[in-house]
Coordinates of C-alpha atoms in Angstrom, one line a residue:
M1 CA 2.3 -26.3 -14.5
L2 CA 1.7 -23.5 -12.0
N3 CA -1.2 -22.1 -14.0
Y4 CA -2.7 -25.6 -14.7
P5 CA -6.2 -25.7 -13.1
Q6 CA -6.3 -28.7 -10.7
Y7 CA -9.6 -30.5 -11.2
H8 CA -10.6 -33.8 -12.7
R9 CA -10.7 -33.6 -16.5
K10 CA -12.7 -35.8 -19.0
T11 CA -12.6 -39.5 -18.7
Y12 CA -10.7 -41.8 -21.1
D13 CA -13.8 -42.7 -23.0
E14 CA -14.8 -39.1 -23.3
L15 CA -11.4 -38.1 -24.7
F16 CA -11.4 -41.1 -27.1
E17 CA -14.8 -40.3 -28.6
E18 CA -13.9 -36.6 -29.0
A19 CA -10.7 -37.5 -30.9
L20 CA -12.6 -40.1 -33.0
H21 CA -15.1 -37.5 -34.2
L22 CA -12.3 -35.1 -35.2
I23 CA -10.6 -37.5 -37.7
P24 CA -12.8 -36.6 -40.7
L25 CA -11.8 -33.0 -40.3
Y26 CA -8.2 -33.9 -41.0
S27 CA -8.2 -37.1 -43.2
K28 CA -11.1 -39.2 -44.4
E29 CA -8.8 -42.0 -45.5
W30 CA -6.7 -42.3 -42.3
T31 CA -8.8 -45.0 -40.8
N32 CA -11.9 -47.2 -41.5
F33 CA -13.0 -46.8 -37.9
N34 CA -12.7 -50.5 -37.3
M35 CA -11.5 -51.2 -33.8
S36 CA -8.8 -53.5 -35.1
D37 CA -7.5 -50.9 -37.5
P38 CA -3.8 -49.7 -36.6
A39 CA -4.9 -46.1 -36.7
I40 CA -7.5 -46.7 -34.0
T41 CA -4.9 -48.5 -31.9
V42 CA -2.5 -45.5 -32.2
L43 CA -5.4 -43.2 -31.2
E44 CA -6.2 -45.4 -28.2
N45 CA -2.6 -45.2 -27.0
F46 CA -2.3 -41.5 -27.3
T47 CA -5.6 -41.0 -25.5
A48 CA -4.4 -43.2 -22.7
F49 CA -1.2 -41.2 -22.6
Q50 CA -3.1 -37.9 -22.4
A51 CA -5.5 -39.2 -19.7
L52 CA -2.5 -40.4 -17.5
Q53 CA -0.8 -37.1 -18.1
M54 CA -4.0 -35.1 -16.9
E55 CA -4.2 -37.3 -13.9
K56 CA -0.6 -36.6 -12.9
M57 CA -1.1 -32.8 -13.5
D58 CA -4.3 -33.0 -11.3
T59 CA -2.3 -34.6 -8.4
I60 CA 0.5 -32.1 -8.3
S61 CA 1.0 -31.3 -4.6
E62 CA 1.1 -27.9 -3.0
E63 CA 4.7 -28.6 -2.0
T64 CA 5.6 -29.1 -5.6
D65 CA 4.0 -25.8 -6.6
L66 CA 5.8 -24.0 -3.8
A67 CA 9.1 -25.5 -4.9
L68 CA 8.6 -24.4 -8.5
L69 CA 7.6 -20.9 -7.4
S70 CA 10.7 -20.7 -5.2
L71 CA 13.0 -21.6 -8.2
A72 CA 11.3 -18.6 -9.9
G73 CA 12.0 -16.3 -6.9
F74 CA 8.5 -16.3 -5.5
K75 CA 7.9 -17.4 -1.9
P76 CA 4.9 -16.9 0.2
K77 CA 4.9 -13.7 2.2
K78 CA 5.2 -14.4 5.9
E79 CA 2.6 -13.4 8.4
N80 CA 3.0 -10.0 9.9
R81 CA 1.5 -8.2 12.9
A82 CA -0.1 -4.8 12.2
T83 CA 1.8 -1.7 13.6
V84 CA 0.0 1.4 14.9
Y85 CA 1.5 4.6 16.4
V86 CA -0.4 6.2 19.3
T87 CA -0.1 9.5 21.2
S88 CA -1.7 11.0 24.2
E89 CA -4.1 14.0 24.4
N90 CA -3.5 14.4 28.2
R91 CA -2.0 17.9 28.4
E92 CA -2.0 17.7 32.3
K93 CA 0.8 15.2 32.2
A94 CA 3.0 17.1 29.7
G95 CA 6.6 16.5 30.5
T96 CA 6.1 13.4 32.7
I97 CA 7.5 10.0 31.8
E98 CA 5.6 6.8 32.2
H99 CA 7.1 3.4 31.9
F100 CA 5.3 1.0 29.7
P101 CA 6.6 -2.7 30.1
K102 CA 6.9 -5.0 27.2
G103 CA 3.4 -6.6 26.6
K104 CA 1.4 -3.8 28.1
K105 CA -2.0 -4.0 26.4
F106 CA -3.9 -1.3 24.7
H107 CA -7.5 -2.0 23.4
A108 CA -9.2 -0.2 20.5
S109 CA -12.8 -1.5 20.6
E110 CA -12.3 -5.3 20.4
M111 CA -8.8 -5.2 18.9
T112 CA -5.8 -5.7 21.2
F113 CA -2.5 -4.0 20.7
E114 CA 0.7 -4.5 22.9
V115 CA 4.0 -2.5 23.6
P116 CA 6.6 -4.5 21.7
E117 CA 9.5 -3.5 24.0
D118 CA 10.0 -1.8 27.4
T119 CA 9.3 2.0 26.7
D120 CA 9.6 5.1 28.7
Y121 CA 6.8 7.3 27.1
V122 CA 7.1 11.1 27.4
Y123 CA 3.7 12.8 27.5
G124 CA 3.6 16.0 25.3
Q125 CA 1.9 17.9 22.5
I126 CA 2.5 20.3 19.8
I127 CA 1.2 23.8 21.0
G128 CA 2.2 26.0 18.1
V129 CA 2.8 25.7 14.3
L130 CA 4.2 28.6 12.4
G131 CA 5.5 29.1 8.9
M132 CA 8.1 31.8 8.0
G133 CA 9.9 33.0 4.9
H134 CA 11.0 36.1 3.2
G135 CA 9.7 38.4 6.0
R136 CA 6.3 36.8 6.1
Q137 CA 4.9 34.8 9.0
K138 CA 1.7 32.6 9.2
D139 CA 0.3 31.0 12.3
F140 CA -1.2 27.6 11.5
T141 CA -1.8 26.5 15.1
D142 CA -5.6 26.8 15.0
M143 CA -5.9 24.8 11.7
L144 CA -3.6 22.0 12.8
V145 CA -3.7 21.9 16.6
S146 CA -6.4 23.8 18.3
Y147 CA -9.4 23.0 16.0
N148 CA -7.9 20.5 13.6
V149 CA -10.2 21.6 10.7
K150 CA -8.1 19.6 8.2
Q151 CA -8.4 22.2 5.4
G152 CA -4.8 21.8 4.7
I153 CA -1.8 24.3 5.0
Y154 CA 1.3 24.9 3.0
P155 CA 4.1 24.5 5.5
F156 CA 6.7 26.2 3.3
G157 CA 4.4 28.5 1.4
R158 CA 2.5 28.0 -1.9
V159 CA 5.8 28.2 -3.9
A160 CA 7.8 26.3 -1.3
E161 CA 10.9 28.4 -1.9
A162 CA 14.5 27.8 -0.5
G163 CA 14.8 29.9 2.8
N164 CA 11.3 29.1 4.0
A165 CA 10.8 27.3 7.2
L166 CA 8.3 25.6 9.4
Y167 CA 8.5 25.9 13.2
L168 CA 7.0 23.6 15.8
V169 CA 6.6 24.6 19.5
L170 CA 6.3 21.6 21.9
N171 CA 5.4 21.6 25.5
A172 CA 7.8 18.8 26.3
L173 CA 10.7 16.8 24.7
P174 CA 12.3 13.3 25.3
K175 CA 15.6 13.1 27.0
S176 CA 18.7 14.0 25.0
G177 CA 19.8 11.0 22.9
K178 CA 16.1 9.7 22.6
D179 CA 13.9 9.8 19.6
L180 CA 10.9 12.2 19.1
V181 CA 8.5 10.6 16.6
L182 CA 6.1 12.9 14.5
Y183 CA 3.5 11.9 12.0
V184 CA 2.6 14.0 8.9
Q185 CA -0.2 13.6 6.5
P186 CA -0.7 15.5 3.3
S187 CA -4.2 16.9 2.5
E188 CA -6.5 16.0 -0.4
N189 CA -5.2 13.2 -2.7
D190 CA -2.0 11.8 -1.2
I191 CA -0.8 10.6 -4.6
R192 CA 2.7 9.9 -3.4
R193 CA 1.4 7.7 -0.5
D194 CA 4.3 5.9 1.3
A195 CA 6.7 7.4 -1.2
G196 CA 9.7 7.1 1.2
E197 CA 12.8 8.8 2.1
E198 CA 14.6 8.5 -1.2
I199 CA 12.0 10.3 -3.2
G200 CA 12.1 13.2 -0.7
K201 CA 15.8 13.8 -1.5
I202 CA 14.9 14.3 -5.1
Y203 CA 12.7 17.3 -4.4
A204 CA 14.2 19.2 -1.5
D205 CA 17.0 19.4 1.1
I206 CA 15.4 20.0 4.4
E207 CA 17.5 20.8 7.5
V208 CA 16.0 20.0 10.9
S209 CA 17.3 21.8 14.1
I210 CA 16.2 22.2 17.7
L211 CA 16.8 25.3 19.8
T212 CA 19.5 24.9 22.5
G213 CA 21.3 27.2 24.8
A214 CA 23.9 27.7 22.0
G215 CA 21.3 28.4 19.3
Y216 CA 19.7 26.1 16.7
E217 CA 21.5 22.7 16.5
V218 CA 21.1 20.6 13.5
V219 CA 19.9 17.1 14.5
E220 CA 19.9 13.7 13.1
T221 CA 16.6 13.0 11.3
K222 CA 15.0 10.2 9.4
D223 CA 12.2 11.6 7.3
M224 CA 9.9 9.0 5.8
T225 CA 7.4 11.8 4.4
A226 CA 9.5 12.5 1.2
S227 CA 10.0 16.0 2.4
F228 CA 6.4 16.5 3.5
L229 CA 5.0 15.1 0.2
S230 CA 3.8 11.8 1.5
R231 CA 2.2 10.5 4.7
G232 CA 4.7 9.1 7.0
L233 CA 6.8 9.4 10.2
I234 CA 9.6 11.8 11.0
V235 CA 12.2 10.5 13.6
I236 CA 14.2 13.2 15.3
K237 CA 17.2 12.6 17.6
V238 CA 16.9 15.0 20.6
P239 CA 20.2 16.8 21.3
Q240 CA 21.7 17.9 24.6
G241 CA 20.9 21.3 26.0
A242 CA 17.5 21.9 24.4
I243 CA 15.7 24.8 26.0
M244 CA 12.2 26.1 26.5
T245 CA 11.7 29.7 25.3
D246 CA 9.1 32.3 24.4
F247 CA 8.5 32.0 20.6
N248 CA 5.9 34.2 18.8
G249 CA 3.4 34.0 21.6
Y250 CA 4.2 30.3 22.5
H251 CA 6.3 29.0 25.3
G252 CA 8.0 25.7 24.7
Y253 CA 10.8 23.7 22.8
V254 CA 11.2 24.9 19.2
I255 CA 11.9 22.5 16.2
K256 CA 12.8 24.2 12.9
F257 CA 12.3 22.7 9.5
Y258 CA 14.3 24.9 7.1
V259 CA 14.2 24.5 3.3
K260 CA 17.9 24.6 2.2
E261 CA 17.1 23.8 -1.5
S262 CA 13.8 23.4 -3.2
R263 CA 13.1 21.3 -6.4
Y264 CA 9.4 20.6 -5.6
D265 CA 7.2 19.8 -8.6
V266 CA 4.2 20.5 -6.3
P267 CA 4.3 22.4 -3.1
P268 CA 3.6 20.3 0.1
K269 CA 0.2 20.7 1.6
I270 CA -0.6 19.0 4.9
N271 CA -3.6 18.6 7.2
I272 CA -2.2 16.6 10.1
I273 CA 1.0 16.8 12.2
S274 CA 1.3 14.9 15.4
A275 CA 4.1 14.4 17.9
F276 CA 5.1 12.1 20.8
L277 CA 4.1 8.8 19.1
T278 CA 4.9 5.4 20.4
R279 CA 4.7 2.1 18.5
L280 CA 2.2 -0.6 19.3
V281 CA 1.9 -4.0 17.6
Q282 CA -1.4 -5.9 17.1
Q283 CA -1.4 -9.1 19.1
D284 CA -3.0 -10.6 22.2
T285 CA -0.7 -12.5 24.5
K286 CA -2.5 -15.4 26.0
A287 CA 0.4 -16.9 27.9
I288 CA 4.0 -16.1 28.9
V289 CA 6.7 -18.0 30.7
S290 CA 9.2 -16.6 33.1
T291 CA 11.7 -17.7 35.8
E292 CA 10.1 -15.3 38.3
K293 CA 7.3 -16.2 40.8
E294 CA 5.7 -12.8 40.7
S295 CA 2.2 -12.8 39.1
S296 CA 0.7 -10.5 36.5
D297 CA -2.7 -8.9 36.5
D298 CA -3.2 -9.5 32.8
F299 CA -3.5 -13.3 33.4
A300 CA -5.9 -15.3 35.5
H301 CA -3.6 -18.3 36.1
H302 CA 0.0 -18.6 37.4
I303 CA 1.3 -22.2 37.3
S304 CA 4.7 -23.3 38.6
Y305 CA 6.6 -25.9 36.6
G306 CA 9.7 -26.4 38.7
K307 CA 11.9 -23.3 38.1
Y308 CA 9.5 -21.9 35.5
T309 CA 6.2 -20.1 36.0
V310 CA 3.5 -19.8 33.3
H311 CA 1.1 -16.9 33.4
A312 CA -1.9 -17.9 31.3
S313 CA -5.5 -17.0 30.4
D314 CA -8.5 -19.3 31.0
E315 CA -8.5 -20.3 27.4
V316 CA -4.9 -21.5 27.5
M317 CA -5.4 -23.4 30.8
R318 CA -8.2 -25.5 29.2
Y319 CA -6.1 -26.5 26.2
R320 CA -2.6 -26.2 27.5
R321 CA -1.8 -30.1 27.1
V322 CA -0.9 -30.5 23.5
G323 CA 0.3 -34.1 23.3
F324 CA 3.2 -36.6 23.8
V325 CA 6.2 -36.6 21.5
H326 CA 6.7 -40.1 20.2
G327 CA 10.0 -39.7 18.4
F328 CA 9.3 -39.7 14.7
D329 CA 10.0 -36.8 12.4
E330 CA 7.2 -34.4 11.3
E331 CA 4.8 -35.5 14.1
R332 CA 1.7 -33.3 14.0
F333 CA -0.4 -31.9 16.8
A334 CA -3.6 -29.9 16.6
L335 CA -3.5 -26.6 18.5
T336 CA -7.3 -26.3 18.7
P337 CA -8.9 -23.9 19.4
F338 CA -5.9 -21.6 18.6
S339 CA -5.3 -20.1 15.1
H340 CA -3.1 -17.3 13.7
I341 CA -0.5 -17.7 16.3
V342 CA 2.5 -15.5 16.4
P343 CA 5.3 -18.1 15.6
E344 CA 8.0 -16.5 17.6
S345 CA 5.7 -16.3 20.7
L346 CA 5.1 -20.1 20.9
E347 CA 7.0 -22.0 23.5
F348 CA 6.5 -25.2 25.4
V349 CA 7.2 -26.7 28.8
V350 CA 8.0 -30.4 28.3
E351 CA 6.8 -32.6 31.1
F352 CA 8.7 -35.9 31.7
K353 CA 7.6 -38.5 34.2
R354 CA 10.5 -40.4 35.8
D355 CA 10.5 -44.0 36.7
D356 CA 10.3 -43.1 40.5
G357 CA 7.2 -41.1 39.8
T358 CA 8.6 -37.7 40.1
I359 CA 8.1 -35.1 37.3
E360 CA 10.7 -33.0 35.6
Y361 CA 9.9 -29.9 33.5
R362 CA 12.2 -28.5 30.8
L363 CA 11.6 -25.4 28.6
S364 CA 11.6 -26.1 24.8
R365 CA 14.1 -23.3 24.1
T366 CA 16.7 -25.1 26.3
M367 CA 16.4 -28.5 24.7
K368 CA 18.9 -29.6 22.0
E369 CA 17.8 -30.9 18.5
F370 CA 14.2 -30.0 19.3
S371 CA 12.6 -28.0 16.5
Y372 CA 9.1 -27.3 15.3
H373 CA 7.0 -25.0 13.0
L374 CA 3.4 -24.0 12.4
E375 CA 1.2 -25.0 9.5
N376 CA -2.4 -24.7 8.2
E377 CA -3.0 -21.1 9.2
D378 CA -0.9 -21.4 12.4
S379 CA -3.3 -23.9 13.9
E380 CA -1.2 -27.1 13.5
L381 CA 2.1 -27.8 15.2
V382 CA 4.6 -29.9 13.2
V383 CA 7.6 -31.2 15.2
D384 CA 10.5 -31.3 12.6
V385 CA 13.1 -33.0 15.0
P386 CA 11.9 -34.5 18.2
G387 CA 15.4 -34.4 19.8
E388 CA 15.4 -34.4 23.6
A389 CA 11.7 -33.9 23.8
V390 CA 11.0 -37.7 23.0
G391 CA 8.7 -39.2 25.6
G392 CA 7.7 -35.9 27.0
E393 CA 4.3 -34.1 26.9
L394 CA 4.1 -30.6 25.4
L395 CA 2.4 -28.0 27.6
I396 CA 1.9 -24.5 26.2
A397 CA 4.1 -22.0 28.1
S398 CA 3.8 -18.9 25.9
L399 CA 1.3 -17.9 23.2
A400 CA 0.2 -14.7 21.4
L401 CA -2.5 -14.5 18.6
Y402 CA -2.7 -11.9 16.0
E403 CA -5.5 -10.8 13.5
G404 CA -3.7 -10.2 10.2
D405 CA -4.9 -7.3 8.1
N406 CA -7.8 -6.7 10.5
G407 CA -5.1 -4.9 12.6
N408 CA -4.7 -2.2 9.9
I409 CA -7.3 -0.1 11.7
I410 CA -8.3 3.4 10.5
A411 CA -7.0 6.5 12.2
D412 CA -8.6 8.3 15.3
N413 CA -9.4 5.3 17.5
S414 CA -9.7 5.8 21.2
F415 CA -7.3 3.7 23.4
E416 CA -7.1 3.7 27.1
D417 CA -6.0 6.7 29.1
G418 CA -6.6 9.4 26.4
F419 CA -4.4 7.7 23.7
Y420 CA -5.4 7.8 20.0
N421 CA -3.8 6.9 16.7
P422 CA -3.5 9.8 14.3
A423 CA -2.5 7.5 11.4
N424 CA -4.0 4.2 10.1
G425 CA -2.4 0.9 11.2
F426 CA -0.3 -0.8 8.6
G427 CA 1.6 -4.0 7.8
G428 CA -0.8 -6.6 9.2
R429 CA -1.3 -9.7 7.0
F430 CA -1.8 -13.4 7.4
K431 CA 0.6 -15.9 5.7
E432 CA 0.1 -15.8 2.0
K433 CA -1.6 -18.7 0.5
T434 CA -0.2 -20.7 -2.4
A435 CA -3.0 -19.6 -4.8
D436 CA -2.1 -15.9 -4.1
V437 CA 1.5 -16.7 -4.8
I438 CA 0.6 -18.1 -8.1
K439 CA -1.4 -15.1 -8.9
R440 CA 1.5 -12.8 -8.0
F441 CA 3.8 -14.9 -10.2
S442 CA 1.3 -14.8 -13.2
K443 CA 1.0 -11.0 -12.9
D444 CA 4.7 -10.6 -12.8
L445 CA 5.0 -12.7 -16.1
K446 CA 2.7 -10.1 -17.8
T447 CA 4.7 -7.0 -16.4
H448 CA 6.6 -5.2 -19.1
R449 CA 10.1 -4.2 -18.2
T450 CA 11.3 -3.4 -21.6
M451 CA 10.0 -0.6 -23.9
V452 CA 8.8 -2.4 -27.1
N453 CA 5.6 -0.6 -28.2
E454 CA 4.2 2.8 -27.4
E455 CA 2.1 1.5 -24.6
D456 CA 5.1 0.1 -22.8
Y457 CA 6.7 3.6 -22.8
E458 CA 3.5 5.2 -21.4
N459 CA 3.1 2.7 -18.6
I460 CA 6.7 2.6 -17.4
I461 CA 6.7 6.5 -17.2
K462 CA 3.3 7.0 -15.7
N463 CA 4.0 4.3 -13.0
D464 CA 7.3 5.9 -11.8
R465 CA 6.2 7.0 -8.2
R466 CA 9.0 9.7 -8.3
M467 CA 6.9 11.8 -10.6
L468 CA 3.3 12.9 -10.7
I469 CA 2.3 12.3 -14.3
D470 CA -1.4 13.1 -15.2
K471 CA -1.2 12.1 -18.9
V472 CA 1.6 10.7 -21.1
H473 CA 1.7 9.9 -24.8
A474 CA 4.4 8.1 -26.8
W475 CA 4.3 7.8 -30.6
R476 CA 6.5 6.3 -33.2
V477 CA 8.0 8.7 -35.8
S478 CA 10.1 5.9 -37.5
D479 CA 11.1 2.4 -37.0
H480 CA 13.9 3.5 -34.8
E481 CA 12.7 6.7 -33.1
V482 CA 10.0 7.3 -30.6
H483 CA 8.8 10.7 -29.2
I484 CA 7.3 11.1 -25.7
T485 CA 5.5 14.0 -24.0
A486 CA 3.7 14.2 -20.7
K487 CA 1.6 16.4 -18.6
P488 CA 2.5 16.6 -14.9
F489 CA -0.2 17.0 -12.2
S490 CA -0.3 20.7 -11.5
E491 CA -2.5 23.6 -10.4
E492 CA -1.3 25.3 -13.7
E493 CA -3.6 24.9 -16.6
R494 CA -0.7 24.2 -19.1
P495 CA 2.3 22.9 -17.1
K496 CA 5.6 22.1 -18.9
L497 CA 8.1 19.4 -18.1
T498 CA 10.8 20.7 -15.8
D499 CA 14.4 19.7 -16.3
L500 CA 14.2 17.4 -13.3
Y501 CA 11.2 15.5 -14.8
K502 CA 13.0 15.2 -18.1
D503 CA 16.0 13.7 -16.3
L504 CA 13.7 11.3 -14.5
I505 CA 11.9 10.2 -17.6
Y506 CA 15.3 9.7 -19.4
E507 CA 16.4 7.4 -16.4
D508 CA 13.3 5.3 -17.0
I509 CA 14.0 5.2 -20.7
D510 CA 17.6 4.3 -20.5
A511 CA 16.9 1.4 -18.2
A512 CA 14.1 -0.1 -20.4
R513 CA 14.5 1.0 -24.1
L514 CA 15.8 -1.2 -26.9
L515 CA 19.3 -0.1 -27.7
T516 CA 18.4 0.4 -31.4
T517 CA 15.6 2.9 -30.5
K518 CA 16.2 6.6 -30.2
V519 CA 13.8 8.4 -27.8
V520 CA 13.1 12.1 -27.8
I521 CA 11.2 13.9 -24.9
Q522 CA 9.0 16.9 -26.1
N523 CA 7.5 19.5 -24.0
P524 CA 3.8 19.3 -24.2
G525 CA 1.8 21.6 -26.5
Y526 CA -1.6 22.9 -25.5
V527 CA -4.3 24.4 -27.7
G528 CA -7.3 25.9 -26.1
V529 CA -10.9 25.3 -27.4
R530 CA -13.7 27.8 -27.4
V531 CA -17.2 26.3 -27.0
K532 CA -20.3 28.3 -27.7
C533 CA -23.8 27.0 -27.3
T534 CA -27.4 28.4 -27.1
L535 CA -29.8 26.2 -25.2
K536 CA -33.5 26.1 -24.4
L537 CA -34.4 24.7 -21.0
K538 CA -37.5 22.7 -20.2
R539 CA -40.4 24.7 -18.8
F540 CA -40.0 23.4 -15.2
M541 CA -36.3 24.6 -15.1
S542 CA -35.6 28.1 -13.8
V543 CA -33.0 30.3 -15.6
G544 CA -30.1 30.9 -13.2
S545 CA -26.4 31.0 -12.9
N546 CA -26.3 27.5 -11.3
I547 CA -27.6 25.8 -14.3
K548 CA -25.2 27.6 -16.5
E549 CA -22.2 26.6 -14.3
T550 CA -23.4 23.0 -14.3
L551 CA -23.5 22.9 -18.0
K552 CA -20.1 24.5 -18.4
E553 CA -18.5 22.0 -15.9
C554 CA -20.1 19.2 -17.8
I555 CA -18.5 20.4 -21.1
R556 CA -15.2 21.2 -19.3
K557 CA -14.9 17.7 -17.8
E558 CA -15.5 16.1 -21.2
I559 CA -12.8 18.2 -22.9
L560 CA -10.3 17.4 -20.1
K561 CA -10.6 13.7 -20.8
C562 CA -8.7 14.3 -24.1
N563 CA -5.1 12.9 -24.1
F564 CA -2.3 14.1 -26.4
G565 CA -3.2 13.3 -30.0
A566 CA -6.9 12.8 -29.2
K567 CA -9.9 13.9 -31.2
L568 CA -12.5 16.2 -29.6
S569 CA -15.8 15.0 -31.1
F570 CA -18.3 17.6 -32.0
R571 CA -21.1 15.0 -32.1
K572 CA -20.3 13.5 -28.8
L573 CA -20.3 16.9 -27.0
Y574 CA -23.5 17.8 -28.8
N575 CA -25.2 14.5 -27.7
I576 CA -24.1 15.0 -24.1
L577 CA -25.9 18.4 -24.0
R578 CA -28.9 17.0 -25.8
S579 CA -29.3 14.1 -23.4
M580 CA -29.3 16.2 -20.2
E581 CA -32.8 16.2 -18.7
E582 CA -32.9 19.9 -18.0
I583 CA -32.4 20.7 -21.8
E584 CA -35.2 20.8 -24.3
L585 CA -33.4 22.1 -27.3
V586 CA -29.8 22.9 -28.4
D587 CA -30.3 25.7 -30.8
D588 CA -26.7 26.6 -31.6
F589 CA -23.5 24.7 -30.8
S590 CA -19.9 25.2 -32.0
I591 CA -16.4 24.3 -31.1
L592 CA -13.3 26.1 -32.5
P593 CA -9.6 26.0 -31.6
E594 CA -7.8 29.2 -30.4
S595 CA -5.1 28.5 -33.0
Y596 CA -4.3 25.8 -35.5
D597 CA -0.7 25.4 -34.2
G598 CA -1.0 21.7 -33.1
V599 CA -4.5 20.8 -34.2
E600 CA -6.4 20.4 -37.4
M601 CA -10.1 20.4 -38.2
Q602 CA -11.6 17.1 -39.4
G603 CA -15.1 18.1 -40.4
N604 CA -16.6 19.6 -37.2
D605 CA -14.1 17.6 -35.0
I606 CA -10.8 18.9 -33.7
K607 CA -7.9 16.5 -34.0
A608 CA -4.8 17.3 -31.9
F609 CA -1.3 16.4 -33.2
D610 CA 0.6 13.7 -31.2
G611 CA 2.6 16.2 -29.1
C612 CA -0.4 18.4 -28.4
M613 CA -3.3 18.4 -26.0
I614 CA -6.8 20.2 -26.2
Y615 CA -8.0 22.0 -23.1
P616 CA -11.1 24.1 -22.5
S617 CA -10.2 27.9 -22.7
H618 CA -13.6 29.6 -23.0
I619 CA -17.1 28.1 -22.6
S620 CA -20.1 30.3 -23.4
V621 CA -23.6 29.1 -22.5
E622 CA -26.7 31.1 -23.5
I623 CA -30.2 30.3 -22.4
M624 CA -33.2 31.0 -24.5
R625 CA -36.4 32.3 -23.0

């Protein structure tokens, strides 16, 4: 029913004619096609039943769809405001504290963000970044702070050994007991994007400490960067007694990230590290209610409703009167022109006119048995239970609007007073529509959670975010035994599977394999291929090293596409060269394996065995004059 397309189907007459013409395909003697024939009467009844059933299916309500989805464990994702973290570039204010009241607005172009709670912001910056280990020291300050060239640095070295450390020198710190928030972003391809804290514990144990009068003190830390492998925040609790000191040419507070134990599959490489971040949420408050008379510069109007004061914008003032509550359940009110309202922000002052002509005002949150919710992209108010609001008129008292995923802004936007966001905004979305929930449900139905065929093994292993798997291959050696091999992402040309990776793969297998199937993990085998070719270029092409390197890279990329057990086609490589516009003639061309341990020749092609992969070892390109 959930996947049934809701549109009007064929009419009764169309269905009957279609069924009538199909009869001869099944039985020429079943009916004489006379309208009084019993077979025709049976056919009419079945056609009528089908038409009625289609009509019922076409009129299934959205509420019914949502109820069915809920039974299957799928509910619409709720609306969410985007979050962004900002920091200040103002070095003159380093060490000073500024109070940001709840609701303080920050603007990035036409997008409005607000401080979600009262915040005492400490101005400060990172002024020094140094890497140390095994008697070696590197100063990364120019690359990450001074010039921010974003070429990427290895904070714990290219090997990321235990005992190495990264030091940050800061010109300020929050007060003891408060949080210092940092943002780290890996360079190049952030394959482990948003990997999370748990994945980080798999690959390293990193101890964070801050220099105090008694030495380095280990501090409470929440690391959402997966030990510097993924973009994310690092939240550090500031201890008592932190001191400023001279440290390798810099004067400030020192934070030390020490690698106690390293199990990295790839060494961390980062190109952004920022500190002193504070959180903003994307919303634009149009009205607030308080019991205080004092006004706010953020709003043009300040209206007193008895003991309540509503601070509102011009827009809210024009549309503040929503309507009278008549007393029946699920009474609906249009909130035109407002849409995408933050649900928890919406409150009302309820106005009652007494018999003696006086007016009484009550705040919706104080009224018993009065409840409401928003529908239709938050532009329609539904009063679920009128309760004590019966007979009163609803007036908007507080209201904030949000812009869904538009609030997920890119990094490096300029806000007021020198603030900017080093990271992208995230988390913003509108309430999920029923059609999108149905699509998510359908996709989940097609998701394999049990290893049945070879492709299932490969998908489950390759999609495990804990590992960086470049290529994986599974093959069946008998009805009850499957072998698996995989090539990790690595700067090495022929990487093997580490014991850690094997353990993680076995975890995936044990959770999803059939109990009657034995699975064996093999280390990958590699066989290099030598390619030799002699080419004649077209007359307008000049002979130089650039053209040779271009041709070599073209051949290399084609060979690297090969997975385990793949065949390297002589004809395909030859045709690729022959089709290049720079080449007039391929005079000589050959491909040969370095060894036959893991491959076999099939004519001029090279076929790898299941556990082996072909890679380019030596490519020779000669140019004829």
